[in-house]
């Protein structure tokens, strides 16, 4: 029996994950799901946003479905999702951006870079260390090269003209790509943020460092209708966590209007990871069918609530999947 830990988290995480979880249950009827509460709401109540016990539960699960957590900008609060990625060594953050005429995989290094957590703050100066290791760069480059299909290519997003840590990263990526026989291009990250919007069809797999990948993927969300649409996988050698790219969206939380598509797509990636190889196509085709009926949440110009969109999608998926089996 496969076990999936489900973390709704804060804000709209609690609204989109219930839909995603039901989709997951349709895709993987034999998997068992169990809840873990982590995040800001729990911190406010108990003083702990996440415990070692929660991390152990996540390690014992076969995969994790994660919503979003609020990270208050406070000295006392360390980001929960950043801690999970590090503790479970989920070094590859894969963010697929697919649309008409383009199919891009953004691969973000997920455990080091500017999110190293090594910081020195004094009265007059604040320093954050950007840590780029050979091991970290080699493994993310290998992961990215593994996604490049025949005829495809890898683009390295960096700022090697200014940052020597970027030059280090870039050189390692080029070596790994050569060894793997993968065609490689490179682009300065600032230029890449514009070019991905102007010429998305020119990109295939993109590999970049932690903060740059975070920013680039939010930028790329523009290509597919916004943050409500982009799923992601956080993959390590032993564990995997699937989550929408968006955060807890406090501006719309509690209104029941969050777009659940990013979370649902993440659930489909999870199902594929656990062996249902057709999950992503099945879910994608159902989403497009529901869109074509004009059922959409307000971020896409529609009037449907999270639940209404979710119910329409679920009933179609059940009909297609359960009706068939
Ligand atoms: P955000 O992604 O939560 O929201 C940015 C904008 O996109 C907002 O206007 C929001 O309403 C909209 N949006 C996001 N998801 C949407 C959806 N599913 N449907 C419709 N509209 C959607 O980013 P923001 O505002 O920068 O951060 C809010 C909180 O979330 C912060 O505390 C931040 O630290 C946290 N966060 C957590 C992440 C995680 O858990 N992995 C990732 C990003 C932010
Ligand atoms: Mg982000």
Coordinates of C-alpha atoms and ligand atoms in Angstrom, one line a residue, residues 12 16 66-72 81 85 218 227-229 243-252 257-260 262 297 299, ligand 1:
X12 CA -5.5 28.9 -0.2
X16 CA -6.9 23.9 -3.5
X66 CA 1.8 19.9 -0.4
X67 CA -0.3 23.1 -0.6
X68 CA 1.4 26.3 0.4
X69 CA 2.6 27.9 3.7
X70 CA 2.7 31.5 4.7
X71 CA 6.2 32.7 5.7
X72 CA 5.9 35.8 7.8
X81 CA 9.1 24.6 2.7
X85 CA 13.4 20.7 0.8
X218 CA 7.0 32.9 -11.6
X227 CA 0.4 31.3 -10.8
X228 CA -2.8 29.4 -10.4
X229 CA -1.7 27.2 -13.2
X243 CA 3.2 21.4 -4.8
X244 CA 1.7 24.3 -6.8
X245 CA 4.3 26.9 -7.5
X246 CA 2.1 29.6 -5.9
X247 CA 2.0 30.5 -2.2
X248 CA -0.8 30.9 0.3
X249 CA -2.3 34.0 -1.5
X250 CA -3.5 35.8 1.6
X251 CA -5.2 38.4 -0.7
X252 CA -7.8 35.8 -1.9
X257 CA -12.0 31.4 -5.5
X258 CA -8.5 30.1 -5.8
X259 CA -7.6 28.3 -9.0
X260 CA -7.0 24.6 -8.1
X262 CA -1.8 24.1 -10.2
X297 CA -12.0 30.6 -11.7
X299 CA -8.0 34.6 -12.2
Ligands
LIG1 P1 1.4 34.0 -3.9 O1 1.8 33.0 -4.9 O2 0.7 33.5 -2.7 O3 0.4 35.1 -4.6 C1 0.8 35.9 -5.6 C2 -0.4 36.5 -6.4 O4 -1.0 35.4 -7.2 C3 -1.6 36.9 -5.5 O5 -2.2 38.0 -6.0 C4 -2.5 35.7 -5.5 O6 -3.9 36.0 -5.2 C5 -2.3 35.1 -6.9 N1 -2.5 33.6 -6.8 C6 -1.6 32.7 -6.4 N2 -2.1 31.5 -6.5 C7 -3.3 31.6 -7.0 C8 -4.4 30.7 -7.3 N3 -4.2 29.4 -7.1 N4 -5.5 31.2 -7.8 C9 -5.7 32.5 -8.1 N5 -4.7 33.4 -7.8 C10 -3.6 33.0 -7.2 O7 2.7 34.8 -3.5 P2 2.9 35.9 -2.4 O8 1.7 36.8 -2.3 O9 4.2 36.5 -2.8 O10 3.1 35.2 -1.1 C11 2.0 34.9 -0.1 C12 2.6 34.0 1.0 O11 2.9 32.7 0.4 C13 3.9 34.5 1.6 O12 3.8 34.3 3.0 C14 4.9 33.6 1.0 O13 6.0 33.5 1.8 C15 4.2 32.3 0.8 N6 4.7 31.5 -0.3 C16 4.8 30.1 0.0 C17 5.2 29.3 -1.0 C18 5.2 27.8 -0.7 O14 4.6 27.4 0.3 N7 5.8 27.0 -1.5 C19 5.6 29.7 -2.3 C20 5.5 31.2 -2.5 C21 5.1 32.0 -1.5

